[in-house]
Amino acid sequence: MQIIADAIALGGLYALTALGIGLIFGVMRLINFAHGDLIAASGYSLLIAAGRPVLAAVVLALLAAVVLALGTERLAFRPLRRADPASLLIASFAVSVFLEKLLIVFVDSRPKGVDFLPGLAAPVELFGVRLQQLQVVTIAVSAALLAGMTWLLRFTRIGLEMRAAAENFRMARLLGVRANRVIAAAFALSGVLAAAVTVLFVAQTGVVAPRMGLTLVVIAFVSTVIGGLGSLPGAALGGMLVGSTSMLLQAFLPDELRPFREAFVFLAVIVVLLFRPQGLLAARGLRERV
Amino acid sequence: MMRAARRWLPLALLLLVVLAVAALAAVSPEVVRRRMVLALVDLVAVVGLYVFAGNSGVLPFGHAGFMAIGAYTSGLLTIPAPMKAMFLPALWPWLQQTQWPAWAGPPAGGVVAALAALIVGPPLMGLSGISASIATFALLVIVYTVVGNWSDVTGGQQSLMGLPLSTSLAPALVWACVALVVAYAYQESRSALALRASREDEAAARATGVHVRRERLVAFVLSALLSGIAGALLGHLAGTLRADSFYIDLTFLIVAMLVIGGMRSLTGAVLGTLSIALVTELLRLAEAGVPVAGTLLRAPAGLGDALLALAMLLVLLFRPSGLSGGRELGG
Amino acid sequence: MLRVENLHLAYGRVTALRGVSLAVEPGAMVSIIGPNGAGKTSLLGAIAGDVAAQSGRILFDGAELRGLPSDAIVRRGIALVPEGRHIFASLTVRENLTLGATIRADRAAARADIDRFLSIFPILRERAGQPAGRLSGGEQQQLAIARALLARPRLLMLDEPSLGLAPKIIDQVYDYLAEVRREGVAVLVVEQNAGRALAASDSIHVLNGGTVRLSGSGAEVMQHAGFDSAYFGVAL
């Protein structure tokens, strides 16, 4: 039971990260490495806000991630919008390294402890099972955000435009969907998701570092591939799947193989790419040479 | 005669450039020379990446993994046996007792990296574009995870120490020249020509009978060979190996060098490596501090890498074909 | 209303249009016919802002359109139904229609219009909640036209609307286009095969090799001695 809760909590975190990356890929075929730096930036804003009320810290983290996401879009990715996916990939790599090193210039590269929401470490009884409060919060927040995203994409005008743009950007524009607005909205949303991940992640680990987002993003990146690049439900599902698989591997793999669990996860990525390049949930209309 | 000369002119010019760098290094003070040796080693790595990326048009993100394989192979073969017994007590006895001369390390590292590429290559070569980049990136993470956790053989999270410091100017120069010759000779081959045809239009090349997967595999293995050599040279320059040194940062550095130089020509690989090495060196000096009017002006640490990333972005924005514009020197 | 003057367009070294000029008046139906690769799709794409022309003028009500992005041009009143229709397969029929009205501020009226289209095309109403990818080719064409009209364009452009459709369906499409014209919407249609377009059009341009080879009414063009060479490019 404890393992299942762990698996769902981790899966939720990965799903949120994967959704942030999947959103951007959907609207502009960009694999956004810099998503990890959104997480790092909002992590450091939690550090700055240490001692302030929790709400203020969360708002600051949110603001940092959203502003940074919009900034990278405006300054780096918009001018490159017509570039091929490979150049975009390199560009996002460059943006990510740039932001990370810039962060190091200002805060140096050593990890710093943040005592964020220490109260959540306390255990809680739920349905006769002892769980960490933080796990419950993580699961609840992930579920709420996934539901919120689903609502936004399904029932709002901008959500409809985003889905259309994800399927066929040129046609969406021909109907009058404003490219800049839709892409900026996607980046803003990815910022919101990054900030949520940060808050949960920092509450869990109590540490911020310039590279804190890297592992999360690398895994989320894989999740979007497994779930199907360009498919948003696929991204969330992939995140869930990778998170729970890696928890289960951690629990059931023999001791001597345990440290290699990431290698297994990435092996699975290659296998998926080879045998089901469109992912588990294929995106429609994805005509990119995936 | 004239045509043959013209055909090999770009290679001759590039070799001259590298020789000039080496000559400059020979007369420089020790600290600067070391940096220039590092630049020559980087050149081997970037040329290795170029052999695949430039000819196939697919940008792989896993070559730092091949460098790791080369470096650890070379390390395990050349570290003095008593040191291995101390640091890696659980290593297989036959390998623990092996002690090759230092010069034999890089070629061995290259060969093992090439074998690894030959094994993982065949399924991967069917992928194109972004999925190929992702799959090779997954490869990088797998190598990183294995190297970082296989404590009995690699030392895991610990540094592996005791590699002979054999990467001096002469071997670095020799290997840089070898890499250039191999890359250029390959580029002029029929196989590479077919591969470049597939880069422009995969379907059309297939239709004219080009076996895209096979030609890609040739380039991939050759490129892993050079990367493995470069990794080994890097190990013998530093004397210690860490899994982290062969991960994202190194990947970024070699990709940045190639992209900034222009990934469609060997000249681009050379130009990118040398110009970034130069800029990095200047920035390093700035980070160490420049005395200006009696005070020490010092750039903050990390600024150099940040500027490197910025330079790469600017190149992508304003000169997508790189500094070389995809052309060869004298070509 | 629409005036295209001396339009040039090239993709890299491949020239698609070399000096095309034509005009469309309000409520008129103009057809462009020509063989495969004549530049027909490029012409519509350039007017809609989907591809960029290098020189020449595209005037709509006297204002220059060249250089505007496609999402701005549809706001000026020009809608394009591209070749292959490009409906959003994963979105429902109703969502496709809603997207057609995305530029409109009058949300309530737009919703009423969507319902009106659903009653005009009963098959679409039946499937309003289903993914549009499940529609047949003819149904998708109806959806694509309805979607374009929901933007309330004054000029509707269609690229090969009869491609891959059964003759009976083609007749339905052209009958509907005639209705659209009665509401004052001008129609600019591109077809590879003259067929149905000839009879319905006020004027016809034969495009080949990136230029207009022949213009006139349907009968004039068909009976013109130079038609074959214009269309098949024999006299190039």
XYZ file of N, CA, C and O in Angstrom, chain A residues 82 153-154 157 160-161 163-165 167-180 284-285 287, chain C residues 48 50-51 69-71 74-75 80 82 85-91 95 98-103 107 147:
208
model
N 10.133 29.055 -37.257
C 10.106 28.386 -38.553
C 11.269 27.424 -38.753
O 11.376 26.779 -39.784
N -8.382 22.594 -21.443
C -8.179 22.209 -22.837
C -9.497 21.845 -23.508
O -9.686 22.068 -24.692
N -10.405 21.281 -22.733
C -11.604 20.759 -23.340
C -12.720 21.801 -23.482
O -13.455 21.794 -24.446
N -12.096 28.421 -24.919
C -11.733 28.801 -26.269
C -10.236 28.607 -26.518
O -9.818 27.990 -27.491
N -9.342 24.986 -26.826
C -9.706 24.445 -28.142
C -8.671 24.866 -29.183
O -8.223 24.074 -30.016
N -8.280 26.147 -29.105
C -7.283 26.640 -30.059
C -5.956 25.913 -29.892
O -5.274 25.605 -30.863
N -5.535 22.838 -28.786
C -5.631 21.479 -29.322
C -5.575 21.500 -30.846
O -4.953 20.645 -31.472
N -6.246 22.496 -31.423
C -6.214 22.601 -32.880
C -4.793 22.877 -33.357
O -4.304 22.255 -34.308
N -4.111 23.801 -32.667
C -2.747 24.145 -33.065
C -1.832 22.944 -32.916
O -0.929 22.735 -33.716
N -2.640 19.900 -33.349
C -2.867 18.933 -34.416
C -2.387 19.443 -35.765
O -1.767 18.717 -36.531
N -2.677 20.692 -36.069
C -2.312 21.208 -37.389
C -2.189 22.720 -37.284
O -3.160 23.460 -37.413
N -0.954 23.143 -37.019
C -0.735 24.548 -36.707
C -1.091 25.456 -37.882
O -1.718 26.501 -37.725
N -0.724 25.051 -39.090
C -0.981 25.921 -40.251
C -2.459 26.125 -40.468
O -2.914 27.233 -40.743
N -3.211 25.012 -40.352
C -4.649 25.129 -40.574
C -5.277 25.992 -39.489
O -6.162 26.807 -39.772
N -4.818 25.824 -38.263
C -5.364 26.637 -37.175
C -5.156 28.116 -37.471
O -6.044 28.944 -37.293
N -3.970 28.443 -37.974
C -3.707 29.846 -38.306
C -4.591 30.332 -39.439
O -5.058 31.467 -39.443
N -4.824 29.448 -40.408
C -5.672 29.848 -41.533
C -7.093 30.157 -41.058
O -7.820 30.897 -41.720
N -7.480 29.574 -39.932
C -8.803 29.881 -39.407
C -8.779 31.109 -38.514
O -9.809 31.527 -37.993
N -7.586 31.670 -38.315
C -7.511 32.885 -37.529
C -7.028 32.685 -36.107
O -7.035 33.620 -35.311
N -6.617 31.468 -35.784
C -6.035 31.249 -34.454
C -4.718 32.007 -34.402
O -3.865 31.828 -35.272
N -4.564 32.859 -33.406
C -3.360 33.691 -33.338
C -2.209 32.887 -32.767
O -2.203 32.506 -31.602
N -1.220 32.660 -33.625
C -0.098 31.805 -33.242
C 0.581 32.307 -31.974
O 0.819 31.550 -31.037
N 0.883 33.586 -31.938
C 1.632 34.109 -30.799
C 0.884 33.908 -29.497
O 1.459 33.586 -28.467
N -2.931 12.476 -33.254
C -3.429 12.580 -34.622
C -2.791 13.757 -35.328
O -2.469 14.760 -34.712
N -2.650 13.606 -36.618
C -2.214 14.741 -37.425
C -0.765 15.126 -37.187
O -0.312 16.152 -37.637
N 2.422 15.117 -38.286
C 3.073 14.717 -39.513
C 4.567 14.934 -39.481
O 5.254 14.746 -40.459
N -3.771 33.784 -49.038
C -4.197 33.526 -47.670
C -3.087 33.800 -46.652
O -3.329 33.763 -45.455
N -0.438 31.949 -46.283
C 0.120 30.679 -45.823
C 1.548 30.506 -46.324
O 2.383 29.919 -45.655
N 1.816 31.023 -47.509
C 3.185 31.065 -48.020
C 3.482 32.496 -48.447
O 2.574 33.261 -48.765
N 0.428 37.879 -41.784
C 0.317 36.454 -41.475
C -1.094 35.953 -41.763
O -2.042 36.738 -41.845
N -1.229 34.634 -41.910
C -2.524 34.079 -42.309
C -3.613 34.380 -41.279
O -4.770 34.584 -41.648
N -3.245 34.426 -39.975
C -4.302 34.675 -38.992
C -4.831 36.105 -39.081
O -5.935 36.393 -38.620
N -7.363 36.220 -42.535
C -8.716 35.700 -42.379
C -9.584 36.728 -41.643
O -10.781 36.847 -41.895
N -8.965 37.546 -40.819
C -9.728 38.611 -40.136
C -10.149 39.720 -41.100
O -11.084 40.458 -40.829
N -9.795 30.312 -46.550
C -9.280 29.304 -47.477
C -9.681 27.906 -47.008
O -9.519 27.566 -45.846
N -8.260 24.566 -47.731
C -7.088 24.059 -48.456
C -7.338 22.690 -49.066
O -8.291 21.999 -48.704
N -8.521 19.402 -47.393
C -9.500 19.835 -46.384
C -8.932 20.155 -45.012
O -9.296 21.134 -44.404
N -8.006 19.329 -44.507
C -7.395 19.625 -43.220
C -8.386 19.928 -42.115
O -8.270 20.921 -41.416
N -9.362 19.077 -41.979
C -10.202 19.197 -40.788
C -9.374 18.665 -39.613
O -8.401 17.941 -39.797
N -9.739 19.066 -38.403
C -9.007 18.577 -37.229
C -9.619 17.237 -36.829
O -10.684 17.180 -36.233
N -8.885 16.176 -37.153
C -9.464 14.839 -37.030
C -9.767 14.452 -35.583
O -10.710 13.722 -35.327
N -8.966 14.954 -34.643
C -9.162 14.517 -33.262
C -10.225 15.365 -32.556
O -10.685 15.012 -31.479
N -10.594 16.490 -33.145
C -11.622 17.337 -32.528
C -12.988 16.926 -33.062
O -13.108 16.376 -34.153
N -16.562 21.123 -32.543
C -15.351 21.877 -32.197
C -14.688 22.436 -33.454
O -14.174 23.559 -33.452
N -16.643 25.430 -34.285
C -16.362 26.503 -33.342
C -15.050 27.200 -33.694
O -14.936 28.429 -33.624
N -14.065 26.410 -34.129
C -12.786 27.004 -34.519
C -12.952 27.900 -35.735
O -12.268 28.904 -35.871
N -13.865 27.513 -36.610
C -14.106 28.348 -37.779
C -14.568 29.742 -37.380
O -14.295 30.718 -38.073
N -15.249 29.813 -36.264
C -15.785 31.107 -35.809
C -14.872 31.767 -34.795
O -15.268 32.720 -34.120
N -13.642 31.283 -34.703
C -12.788 31.751 -33.607
C -12.447 33.225 -33.704
O -12.158 33.869 -32.701
N -12.528 33.792 -34.911
C -12.168 35.214 -35.041
C -13.330 36.130 -34.681
O -13.184 37.341 -34.647
N -20.102 36.071 -30.007
C -20.160 34.651 -29.676
C -21.556 34.055 -29.843
O -21.713 32.961 -30.376
N -16.910 25.321 -42.021
C -15.969 25.895 -41.059
C -15.393 27.204 -41.590
O -15.284 28.193 -40.873
